[in-house]
Structure formats: C-alpha cells, structure tokens
Coordinates of C-alpha atoms in Angstrom, one line a residue:
X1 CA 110.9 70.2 108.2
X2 CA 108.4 73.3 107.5
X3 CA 109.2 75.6 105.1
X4 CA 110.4 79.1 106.4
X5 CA 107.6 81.2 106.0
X6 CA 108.2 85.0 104.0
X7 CA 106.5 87.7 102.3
X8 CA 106.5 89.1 98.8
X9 CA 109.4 91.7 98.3
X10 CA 108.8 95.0 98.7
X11 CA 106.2 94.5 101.3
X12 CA 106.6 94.5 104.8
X13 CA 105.0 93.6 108.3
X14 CA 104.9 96.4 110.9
X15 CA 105.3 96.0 114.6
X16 CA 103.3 97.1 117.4
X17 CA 105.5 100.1 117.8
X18 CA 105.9 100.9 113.9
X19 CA 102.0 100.7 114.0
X20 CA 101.6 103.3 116.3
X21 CA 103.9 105.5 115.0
X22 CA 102.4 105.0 111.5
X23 CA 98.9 106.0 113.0
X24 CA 100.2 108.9 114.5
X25 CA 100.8 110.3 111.1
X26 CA 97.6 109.0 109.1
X27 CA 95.5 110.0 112.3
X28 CA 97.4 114.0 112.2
X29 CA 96.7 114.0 108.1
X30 CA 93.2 112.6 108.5
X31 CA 92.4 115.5 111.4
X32 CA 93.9 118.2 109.6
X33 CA 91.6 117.4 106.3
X34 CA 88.8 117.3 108.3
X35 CA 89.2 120.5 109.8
X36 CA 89.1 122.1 106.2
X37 CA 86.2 120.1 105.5
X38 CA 87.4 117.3 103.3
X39 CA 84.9 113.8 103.3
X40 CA 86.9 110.5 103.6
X41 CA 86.2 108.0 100.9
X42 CA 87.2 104.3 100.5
X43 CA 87.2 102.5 97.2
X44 CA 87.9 98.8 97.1
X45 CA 91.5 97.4 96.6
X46 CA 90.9 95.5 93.2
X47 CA 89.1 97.6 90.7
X48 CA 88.5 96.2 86.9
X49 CA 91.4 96.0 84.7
X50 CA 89.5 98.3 82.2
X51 CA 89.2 101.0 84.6
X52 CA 93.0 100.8 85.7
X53 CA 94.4 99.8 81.9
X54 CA 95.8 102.6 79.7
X55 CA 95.2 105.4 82.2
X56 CA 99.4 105.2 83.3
X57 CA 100.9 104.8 80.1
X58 CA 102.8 101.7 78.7
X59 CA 105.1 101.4 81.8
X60 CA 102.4 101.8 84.2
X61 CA 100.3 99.1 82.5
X62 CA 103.3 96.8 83.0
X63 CA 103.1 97.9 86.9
X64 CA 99.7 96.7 87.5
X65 CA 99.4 93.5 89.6
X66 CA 96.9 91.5 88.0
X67 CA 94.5 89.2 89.8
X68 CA 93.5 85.7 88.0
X69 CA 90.1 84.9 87.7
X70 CA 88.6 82.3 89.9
X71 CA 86.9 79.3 88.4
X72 CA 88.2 77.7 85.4
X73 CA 90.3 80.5 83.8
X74 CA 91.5 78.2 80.9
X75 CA 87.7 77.8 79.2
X76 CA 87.1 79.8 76.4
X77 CA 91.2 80.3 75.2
X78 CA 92.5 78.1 72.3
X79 CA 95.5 75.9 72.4
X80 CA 96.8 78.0 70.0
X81 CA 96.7 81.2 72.1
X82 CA 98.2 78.9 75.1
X83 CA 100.9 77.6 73.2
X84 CA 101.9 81.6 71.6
X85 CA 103.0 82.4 75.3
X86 CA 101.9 86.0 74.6
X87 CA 101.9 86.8 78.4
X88 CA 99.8 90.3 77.7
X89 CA 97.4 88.9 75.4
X90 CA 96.8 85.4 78.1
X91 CA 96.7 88.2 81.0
X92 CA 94.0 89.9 79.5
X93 CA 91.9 86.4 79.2
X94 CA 92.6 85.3 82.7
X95 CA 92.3 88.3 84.4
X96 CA 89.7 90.7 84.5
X97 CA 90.6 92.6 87.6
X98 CA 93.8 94.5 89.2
X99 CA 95.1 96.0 92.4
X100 CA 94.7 99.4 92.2
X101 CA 97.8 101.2 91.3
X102 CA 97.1 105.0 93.0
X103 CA 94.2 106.7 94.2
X104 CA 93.3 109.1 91.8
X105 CA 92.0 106.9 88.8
X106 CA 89.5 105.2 91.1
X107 CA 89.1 108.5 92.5
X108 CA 87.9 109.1 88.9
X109 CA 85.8 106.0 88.4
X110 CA 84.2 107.1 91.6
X111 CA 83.3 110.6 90.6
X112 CA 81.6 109.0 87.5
X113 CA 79.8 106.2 89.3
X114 CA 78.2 108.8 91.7
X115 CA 77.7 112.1 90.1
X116 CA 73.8 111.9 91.1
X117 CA 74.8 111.4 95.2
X118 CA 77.6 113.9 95.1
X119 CA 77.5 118.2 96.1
X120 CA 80.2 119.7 94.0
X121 CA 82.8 121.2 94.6
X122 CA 83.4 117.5 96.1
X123 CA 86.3 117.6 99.1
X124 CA 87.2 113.9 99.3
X125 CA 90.1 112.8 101.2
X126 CA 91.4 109.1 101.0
X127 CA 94.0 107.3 103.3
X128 CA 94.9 103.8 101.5
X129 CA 97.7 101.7 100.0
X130 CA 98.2 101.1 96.9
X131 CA 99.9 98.5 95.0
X132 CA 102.8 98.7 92.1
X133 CA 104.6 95.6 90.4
X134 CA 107.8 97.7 90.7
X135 CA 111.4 96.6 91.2
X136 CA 112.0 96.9 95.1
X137 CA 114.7 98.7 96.2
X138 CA 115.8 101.7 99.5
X139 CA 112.3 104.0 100.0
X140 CA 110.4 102.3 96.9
X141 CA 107.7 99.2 98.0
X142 CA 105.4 97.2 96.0
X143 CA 102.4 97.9 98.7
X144 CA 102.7 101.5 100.3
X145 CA 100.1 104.1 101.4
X146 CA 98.9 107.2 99.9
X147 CA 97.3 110.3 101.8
X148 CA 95.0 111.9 99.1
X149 CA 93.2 114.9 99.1
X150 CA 91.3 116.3 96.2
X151 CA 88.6 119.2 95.7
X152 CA 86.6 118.4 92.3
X153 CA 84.2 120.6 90.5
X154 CA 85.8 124.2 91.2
X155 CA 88.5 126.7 89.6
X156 CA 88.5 128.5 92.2
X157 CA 92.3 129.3 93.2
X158 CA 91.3 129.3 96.5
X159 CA 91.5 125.5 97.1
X160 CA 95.3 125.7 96.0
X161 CA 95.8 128.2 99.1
X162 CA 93.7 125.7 101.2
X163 CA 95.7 122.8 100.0
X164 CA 99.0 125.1 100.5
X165 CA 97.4 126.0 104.4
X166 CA 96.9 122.0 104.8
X167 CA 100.4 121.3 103.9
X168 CA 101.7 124.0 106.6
X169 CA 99.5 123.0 109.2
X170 CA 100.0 119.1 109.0
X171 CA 104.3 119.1 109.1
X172 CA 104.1 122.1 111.6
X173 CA 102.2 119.8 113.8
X174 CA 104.8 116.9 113.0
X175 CA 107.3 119.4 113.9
X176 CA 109.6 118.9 110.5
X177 CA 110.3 122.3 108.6
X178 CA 109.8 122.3 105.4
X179 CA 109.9 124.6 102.0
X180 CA 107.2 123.9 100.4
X181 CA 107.8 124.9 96.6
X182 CA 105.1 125.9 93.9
X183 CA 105.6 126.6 90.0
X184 CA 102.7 126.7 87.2
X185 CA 101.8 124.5 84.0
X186 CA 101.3 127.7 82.1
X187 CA 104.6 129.3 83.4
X188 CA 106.8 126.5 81.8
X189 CA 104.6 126.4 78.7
X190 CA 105.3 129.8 78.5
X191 CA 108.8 129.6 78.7
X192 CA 108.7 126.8 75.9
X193 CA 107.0 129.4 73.5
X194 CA 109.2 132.0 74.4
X195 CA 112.5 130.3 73.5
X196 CA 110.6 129.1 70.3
X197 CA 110.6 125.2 71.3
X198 CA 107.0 125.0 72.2
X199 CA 107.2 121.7 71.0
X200 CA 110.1 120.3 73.6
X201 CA 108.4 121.6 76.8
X202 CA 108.4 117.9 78.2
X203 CA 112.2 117.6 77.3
X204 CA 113.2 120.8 78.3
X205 CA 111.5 120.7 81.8
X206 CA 112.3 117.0 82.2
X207 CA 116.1 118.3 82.1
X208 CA 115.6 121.2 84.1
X209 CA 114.0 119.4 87.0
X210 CA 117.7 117.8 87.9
X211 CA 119.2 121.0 88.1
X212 CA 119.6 119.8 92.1
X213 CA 120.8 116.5 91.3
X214 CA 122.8 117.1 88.4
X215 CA 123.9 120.7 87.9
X216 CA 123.6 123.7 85.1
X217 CA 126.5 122.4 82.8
X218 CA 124.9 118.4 82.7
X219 CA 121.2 120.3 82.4
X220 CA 122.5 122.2 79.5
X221 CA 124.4 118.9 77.9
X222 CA 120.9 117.3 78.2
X223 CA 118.7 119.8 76.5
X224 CA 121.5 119.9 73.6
X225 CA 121.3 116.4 73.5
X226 CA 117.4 116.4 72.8
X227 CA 117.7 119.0 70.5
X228 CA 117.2 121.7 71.6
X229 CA 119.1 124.8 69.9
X230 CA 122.2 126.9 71.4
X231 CA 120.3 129.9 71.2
X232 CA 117.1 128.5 72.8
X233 CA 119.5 127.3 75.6
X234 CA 121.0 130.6 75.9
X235 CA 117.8 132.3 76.6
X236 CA 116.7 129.4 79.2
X237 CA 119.9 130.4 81.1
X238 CA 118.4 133.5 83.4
X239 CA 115.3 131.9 83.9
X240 CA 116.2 128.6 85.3
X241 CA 118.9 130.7 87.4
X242 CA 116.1 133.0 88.4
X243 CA 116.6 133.8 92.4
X244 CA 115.4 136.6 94.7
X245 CA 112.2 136.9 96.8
X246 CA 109.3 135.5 95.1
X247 CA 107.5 139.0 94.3
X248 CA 111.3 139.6 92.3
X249 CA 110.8 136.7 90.6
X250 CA 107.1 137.1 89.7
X251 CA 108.1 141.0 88.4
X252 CA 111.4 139.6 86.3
X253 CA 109.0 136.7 84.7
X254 CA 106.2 139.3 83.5
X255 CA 108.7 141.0 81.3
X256 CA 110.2 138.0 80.0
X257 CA 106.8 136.2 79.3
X258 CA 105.3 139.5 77.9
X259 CA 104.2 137.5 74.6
X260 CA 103.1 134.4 76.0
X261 CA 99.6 134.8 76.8
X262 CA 99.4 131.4 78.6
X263 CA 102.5 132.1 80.2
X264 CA 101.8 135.6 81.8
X265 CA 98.1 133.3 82.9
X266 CA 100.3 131.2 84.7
X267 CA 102.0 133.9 86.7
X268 CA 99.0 136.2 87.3
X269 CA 97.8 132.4 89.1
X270 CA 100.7 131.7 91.1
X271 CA 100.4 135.4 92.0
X272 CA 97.7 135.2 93.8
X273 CA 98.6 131.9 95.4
X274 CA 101.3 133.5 97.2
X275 CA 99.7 137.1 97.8
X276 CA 97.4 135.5 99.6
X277 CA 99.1 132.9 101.6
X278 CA 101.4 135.8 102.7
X279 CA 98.4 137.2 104.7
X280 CA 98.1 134.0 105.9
X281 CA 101.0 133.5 108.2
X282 CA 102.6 130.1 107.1
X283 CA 104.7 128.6 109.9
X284 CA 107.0 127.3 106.6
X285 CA 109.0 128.9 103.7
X286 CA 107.2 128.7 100.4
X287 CA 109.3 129.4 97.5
X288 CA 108.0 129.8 93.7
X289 CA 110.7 127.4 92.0
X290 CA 111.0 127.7 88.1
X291 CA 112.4 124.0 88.2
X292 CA 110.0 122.4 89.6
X293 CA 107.8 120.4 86.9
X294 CA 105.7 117.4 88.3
X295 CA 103.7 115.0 85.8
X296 CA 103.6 117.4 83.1
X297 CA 101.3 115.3 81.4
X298 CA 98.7 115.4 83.9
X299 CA 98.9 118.5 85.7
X300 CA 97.4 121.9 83.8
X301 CA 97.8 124.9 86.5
X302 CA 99.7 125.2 89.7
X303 CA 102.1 122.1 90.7
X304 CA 103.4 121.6 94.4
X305 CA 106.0 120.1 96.3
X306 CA 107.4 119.8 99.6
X307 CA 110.9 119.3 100.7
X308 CA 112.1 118.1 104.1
X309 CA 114.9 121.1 105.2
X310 CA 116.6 118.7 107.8
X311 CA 116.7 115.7 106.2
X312 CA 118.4 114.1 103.0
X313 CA 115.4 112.6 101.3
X314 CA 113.0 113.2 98.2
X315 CA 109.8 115.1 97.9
X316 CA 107.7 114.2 100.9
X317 CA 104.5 115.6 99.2
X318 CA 103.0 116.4 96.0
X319 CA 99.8 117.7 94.4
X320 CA 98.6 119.8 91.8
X321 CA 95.7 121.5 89.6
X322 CA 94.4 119.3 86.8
X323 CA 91.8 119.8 83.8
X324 CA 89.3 116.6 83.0
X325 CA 89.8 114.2 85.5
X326 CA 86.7 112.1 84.7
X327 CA 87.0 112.5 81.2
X328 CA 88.8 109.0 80.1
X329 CA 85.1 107.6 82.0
X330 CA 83.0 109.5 79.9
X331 CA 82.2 112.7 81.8
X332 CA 84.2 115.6 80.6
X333 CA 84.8 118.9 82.3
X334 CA 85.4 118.5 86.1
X335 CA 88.4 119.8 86.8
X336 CA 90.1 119.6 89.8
X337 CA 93.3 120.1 92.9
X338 CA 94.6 117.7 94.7
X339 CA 97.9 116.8 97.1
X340 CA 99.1 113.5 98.3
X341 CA 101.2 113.2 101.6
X342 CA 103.8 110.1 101.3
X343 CA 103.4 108.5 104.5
X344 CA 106.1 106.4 104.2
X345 CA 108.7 109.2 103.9
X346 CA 107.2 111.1 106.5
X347 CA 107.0 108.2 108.6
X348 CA 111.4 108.1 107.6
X349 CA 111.5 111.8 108.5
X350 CA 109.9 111.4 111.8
X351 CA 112.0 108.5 112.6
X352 CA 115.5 110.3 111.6
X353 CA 114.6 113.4 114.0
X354 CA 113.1 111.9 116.6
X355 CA 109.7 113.7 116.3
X356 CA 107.6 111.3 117.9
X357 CA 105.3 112.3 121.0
X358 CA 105.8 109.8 123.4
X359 CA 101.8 109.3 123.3
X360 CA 101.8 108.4 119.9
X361 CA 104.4 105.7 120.3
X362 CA 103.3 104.4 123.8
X363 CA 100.5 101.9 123.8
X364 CA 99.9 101.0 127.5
X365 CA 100.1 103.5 130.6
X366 CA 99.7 101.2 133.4
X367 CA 99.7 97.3 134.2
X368 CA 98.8 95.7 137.2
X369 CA 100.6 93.1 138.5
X370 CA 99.0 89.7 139.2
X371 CA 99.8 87.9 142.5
X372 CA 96.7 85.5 142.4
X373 CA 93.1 85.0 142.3
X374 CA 92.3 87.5 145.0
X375 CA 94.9 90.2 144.4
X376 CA 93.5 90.1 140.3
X377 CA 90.0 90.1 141.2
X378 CA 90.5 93.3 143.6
X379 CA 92.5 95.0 140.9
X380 CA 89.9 94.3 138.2
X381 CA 88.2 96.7 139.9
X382 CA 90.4 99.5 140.1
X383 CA 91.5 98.6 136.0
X384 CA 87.5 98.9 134.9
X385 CA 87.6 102.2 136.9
X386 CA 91.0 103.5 135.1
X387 CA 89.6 102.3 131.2
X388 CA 86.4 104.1 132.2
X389 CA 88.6 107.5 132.5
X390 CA 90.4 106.6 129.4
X391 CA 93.4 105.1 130.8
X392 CA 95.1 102.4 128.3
X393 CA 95.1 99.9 130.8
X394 CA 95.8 95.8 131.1
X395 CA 96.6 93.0 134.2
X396 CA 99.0 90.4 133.0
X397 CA 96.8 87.7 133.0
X398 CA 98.8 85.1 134.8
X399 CA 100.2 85.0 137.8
X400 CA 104.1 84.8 136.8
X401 CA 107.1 85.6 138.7
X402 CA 107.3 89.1 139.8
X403 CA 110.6 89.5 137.8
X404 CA 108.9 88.2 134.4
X405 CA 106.0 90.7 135.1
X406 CA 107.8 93.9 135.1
X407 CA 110.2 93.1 132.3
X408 CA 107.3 92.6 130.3
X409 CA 106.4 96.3 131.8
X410 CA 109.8 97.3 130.8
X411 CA 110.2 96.2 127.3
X412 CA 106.8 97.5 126.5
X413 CA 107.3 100.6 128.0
X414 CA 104.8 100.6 130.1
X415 CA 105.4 104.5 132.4
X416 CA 103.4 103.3 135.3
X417 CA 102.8 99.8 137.1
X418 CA 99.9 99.2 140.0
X419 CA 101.1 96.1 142.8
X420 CA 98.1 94.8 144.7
X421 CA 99.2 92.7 147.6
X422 CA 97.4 91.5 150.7
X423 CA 98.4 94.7 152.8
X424 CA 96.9 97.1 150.0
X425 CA 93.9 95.0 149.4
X426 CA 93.4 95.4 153.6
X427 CA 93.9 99.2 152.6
X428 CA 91.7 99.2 149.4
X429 CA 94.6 101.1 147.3
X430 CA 97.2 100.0 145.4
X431 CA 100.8 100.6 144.8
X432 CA 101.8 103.1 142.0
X433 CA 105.5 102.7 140.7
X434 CA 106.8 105.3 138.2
X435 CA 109.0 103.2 136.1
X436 CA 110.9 105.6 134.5
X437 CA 112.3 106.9 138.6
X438 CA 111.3 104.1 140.3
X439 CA 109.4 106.2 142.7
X440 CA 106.2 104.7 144.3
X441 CA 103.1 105.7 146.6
X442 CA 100.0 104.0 147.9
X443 CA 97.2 105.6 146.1
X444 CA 93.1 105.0 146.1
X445 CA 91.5 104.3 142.7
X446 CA 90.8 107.6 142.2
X447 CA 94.4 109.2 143.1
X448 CA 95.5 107.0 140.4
X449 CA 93.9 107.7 137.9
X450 CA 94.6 111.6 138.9
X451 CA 98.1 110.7 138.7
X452 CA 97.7 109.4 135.2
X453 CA 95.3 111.8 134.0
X454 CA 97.1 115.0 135.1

C-alpha cells in the first residue's frame, strides 16, 4: 500500500477559494504601491549562504534552511571532519546556498549588485515568501509571504508620511480599522540618556514594549531585574504612562528630553511626521506610542506599527527608517524606509470580519450547461462572446446529468448559469438562471452579457 502523501510542517496548500482571497490582498498592496510609484522587484528564492549568514544574528543563522549541494558533496571533507559530527562546520562544506530568510538582506545584495542600473531614491516594492527553519506553531509558518516596500537613497522625512499614507489607504480599502502607531529611535535613546542608563536602552525598551501584555508592575519587576536602578525606574514612570493627544505628548517630551540632543532630534522628526499627515486626512487613528520599540538593533529613526482595532491579533504591519543598509556588502551610506504588510494576518483579519468582496472570492460568473454535441457547440458561441466582454466564463465539458451539472454550479458558487436546449437554439438565446433567486429569462448573447456586465 502507498504511502500517505504530506507536506513539511508549517507549510500549507491553499485552495482555490483561499487563493483568491489571498490575491485579493497581494493584488490591493501591489496597486496601492504602484500608485505612489514604487517598482516591483523579484530576487531568487535561494541566495548564497554568505550573503544570508551572519546578517540575523546567532538565532537567525540557526533559522536558515540550508540547501545541499548537488553532485558529490562528500569530496574534499576528511573522515575526520565526518566522523566530529560538527553539524555547523559539515553544513558549511555541503552547502553553499540557503532559502532566503526575509526580503530585506537580498533587498541589500541587490542594491549592491546594481548600483550602476539603479535612479536613486530607489522605490522598490517586493511581494514574496520567504522561508524560516522555525518551530511551527498558531499564526507562525516555516514558508509565509512578505509585502515589502522600501525607498533607498533619501532622508527625506517625506517617504515616512508616504509610507504612513500607504498604510491608510491599503486597510481603508480592506475595510479593517486600524491605529496605526509611530515612535522614534532617537526618542527612546533619549530617554536612555536621560535616566542615566544609556547603556541599557535595549533592556529597558525590550521591557517596556510588554507594557500591553504584561502590565506596569511586571515592566517595572523586569527592568529591576536587568539592573536597572530604582531611581532610573522612577523617572521612566511618567513617560511610559505618557497619554493625551499627540501634540500633548510631543510638548510634555520636549521638556523632559531638554538635554538629550538626539532625543529632542527624534521628536522634532516625529513632529513633522504627524503635522503633516494631519493635513492629510487619514481615514485611521495614528497615535505616537512611547512603547513601541521594533528591532532596535536595526532601525535608526522613526519605527511603525499597525494594530487591527477589531480583532485580537498581533501587529499586522511593520516598517521603519534605517541607516546603512548595504553596508555589510561593501557599500556604505544608503540609508533608507521601508514597511512590510503581513499577508498572512491580514489575510486572518479579513477572514474573522468577513471583509471579503464577493468578486474577490468568486472565480466563475456563469456556466453553461451541456446537453450534447449541438447544444455545446451553439453555446460555444455565445461563451467566446461573454470571455471577449470579460466575463469569467466555462461549459462543463461533458454532457452529465442535469442534477450533477448545477451542483457543480452550486458548490462553486457559480451566481449565474446559461441552459441551451433545442427550443433556445430554434430561438438563438439561451436561458439565464440567477442562482442565488432562482429567477430565469430567455436572453440573446448580448442581453447576457448586459445582465452580467451591469
């Protein structure tokens, strides 16, 4: 007996429906990011280990899937090194190339590899999965998609309100509401200097990033634990319970980061971010959030991130300013913004309120029924017609029992079905039955496909 076939965990296969819905949601990203100007890109799936090595950190090297060299891999290694079952140090002999693990370091290598071809400031915009060897588990696969966009080559705050415009436009066409919250390198460094623990900025934002999740009392506990001084937590206290409008927040954190130079930098920035979006008329709340402190390692400026107000999940997009993105290749100075939509929570979002169009999700409009040679080839006629005026159209190509043809209709919810018999091939029409009211009428080719295109 055959084996039952499977797939790897923490991938899956998507249906017909599933597909459509999940191009519904790459196809609104992909036409909003045009419509600032933004290129698409592709890079391939594998890249070489040395450009994806070392650019994560430790734990991120350990989630790269590694691809073995083809050909005989074992020439050239000792039985020495076989027998040390060193699994790192035999990797890096076998293989020599890696699926890529996100879209920013090849977004890097590519950069680099065509400086000569490329007009800066460089919009690029890439729709593409990725790959992480991470323990599966609810919301987290080993092969999901990211929705990139990136503007290289300018530090001009502009793009940040562009990216901030992009994020508004793309979930108020989705229909999801959404706060979308924005804080600043600089600000949090400042704060750091200010309480005298420049030092413990990673610990100290790192702690007050759960404030959601785990409350002032357990945020205070974990900054002690790292230690950080009473009286440096005592002075943290107003500013990570700062509230008010954003302009009271702005005014409260120029007097208290009055001696931080790189601090009161950070809030002059995010200043102008949301002066000008304000003239801008966001459909969605955008809130400056002191607690909010994405890859603090990577990001230099203004940090993003969106939150579903409807729904009980995670961030559902992220982004931020960065300083020297090509520089591990070689090329130093090109800075840059970028944002990533995650598809796959938006595409959980969607699901959980119902947001779908029922164009998006519907492949076919119409089928026509097939009652035999004649009846098919008469209705060819009027289906090349309907496809011509756009009309996602199909015959069932056998001539099956009427009952089996329209529960195929039904199950793929098909809205409109066309019956050619003898008396309406005598009348050159056809008969159009509404499925979802069952009403029909006896239409020419052209009064269906006005009934379809209306």
């Amino acid at each position: 007996m055959a084996a039952k076939p499977g797939i790897p965990k923490g991938t899956r296969d998507f249906s017909p429906v599933e597909m459509a819905k999940r191009n519904y949601i790459f196809n609104t990203i992909r036409d909003v990011y045009h419509l600032y100007g933004f290129q698409q890109i592709e890079t391939p799936s594998m890249e070489m280990l040395s450009t994806l090595m070392g650019k994560y950190g430790e734990e991120g090297d350990k989630l790269l899937f590694k691809i073995q060299n083809s050909g005989d891999y074992f020439s050239g290694i000792t039985d020495e090194e076989l027998l040390s079952r060193n699994a790192a140090k035999l990797a890096s002999k076998f293989c020599e190339k890696g699926l890529r693990y996100d879209l920013t370091v090849p977004f890097a290598r590519y950069v680099v590899m065509h400086r000569d071809e490329i007009t800066f400031p460089f919009k690029r915009y890439q729709i593409q999965p990725v790959w992480r060897a991470d323990r599966p588990q609810k919301g987290r696969y080993r092969e999901f998609y990211q929705c990139d966009a990136d503007v290289v080559g300018s530090d001009s705050l502009l793009n940040e309100v562009e990216l901030m415009q992009i994020v508004d436009t793309v979930f108020t066409r989705f229909g999801i509401r959404v706060c979308i919250k924005i804080n600043n390198r600089k600000i949090l460094t400042g704060i750091a200097e200010i309480i005298g623990e420049a030092d413990k900025i990673v610990d100290i934002t790192v702690a007050i990033d759960k404030l959601d999740k785990i409350g002032l009392d357990n945020v205070n506990k974990e900054l002690a634990e790292k230690g950080i001084s009473e009286e440096a937590i005592a002075k943290l206290q107003p500013i990570i319970l700062l509230s008010g409008t954003n302009a009271e927040k702005l005014a409260t954190l120029k007097t208290v980061l009055s001696d931080s130079e790189t601090g009161l930098k950070g809030v002059e920035e995010s200043e102008f971010i949301l002066n000008t979006l304000q003239t801008m008329g966001l459909k969605n709340e955008i809130e400056l959030d002191l607690t909010l402190a994405r890859g603090l390692n990577y990001y230099t400026g203004a940090i993003f991130e969106v939150k579903a107000l409807d729904v009980q999940i995670g961030s559902i997009t992220g982004g931020g300013r960065y300083d020297n993105l090509t520089g591990v290749f070689g090329m130093a100075g090109v800075s840059g913004v970028g944002i990533s939509f995650g598809a796959d929570r938006i595409f959980d979002v969607l699901n959980q309120l119902e947001l779908y169009p029922k164009e998006a999700v519907n492949g076919t409009q119409l089928l026509f029924i097939n009652f035999g040679e004649k009846e098919a080839a008469f209705s060819m006629g009027i289906l090349s017609k309907a496809r011509a005026a756009g009309i996602r159209a199909e015959i069932f190509p056998d001539a099956a029992k009427m009952k089996k043809q329209m529960s195929y209709a039904n199950v793929k919810n098909i809205p409109f079905v066309a019956i050619v018999g003898e008396n309406e091939m005598n009348e050159g029409k056809a008969m159009l039955k509404n499925m979802e009211n069952g009403e029909q009428q006896l239409v020419t080719a052209e009064e269906l496909i006005g009934a379809l295109t209306k």
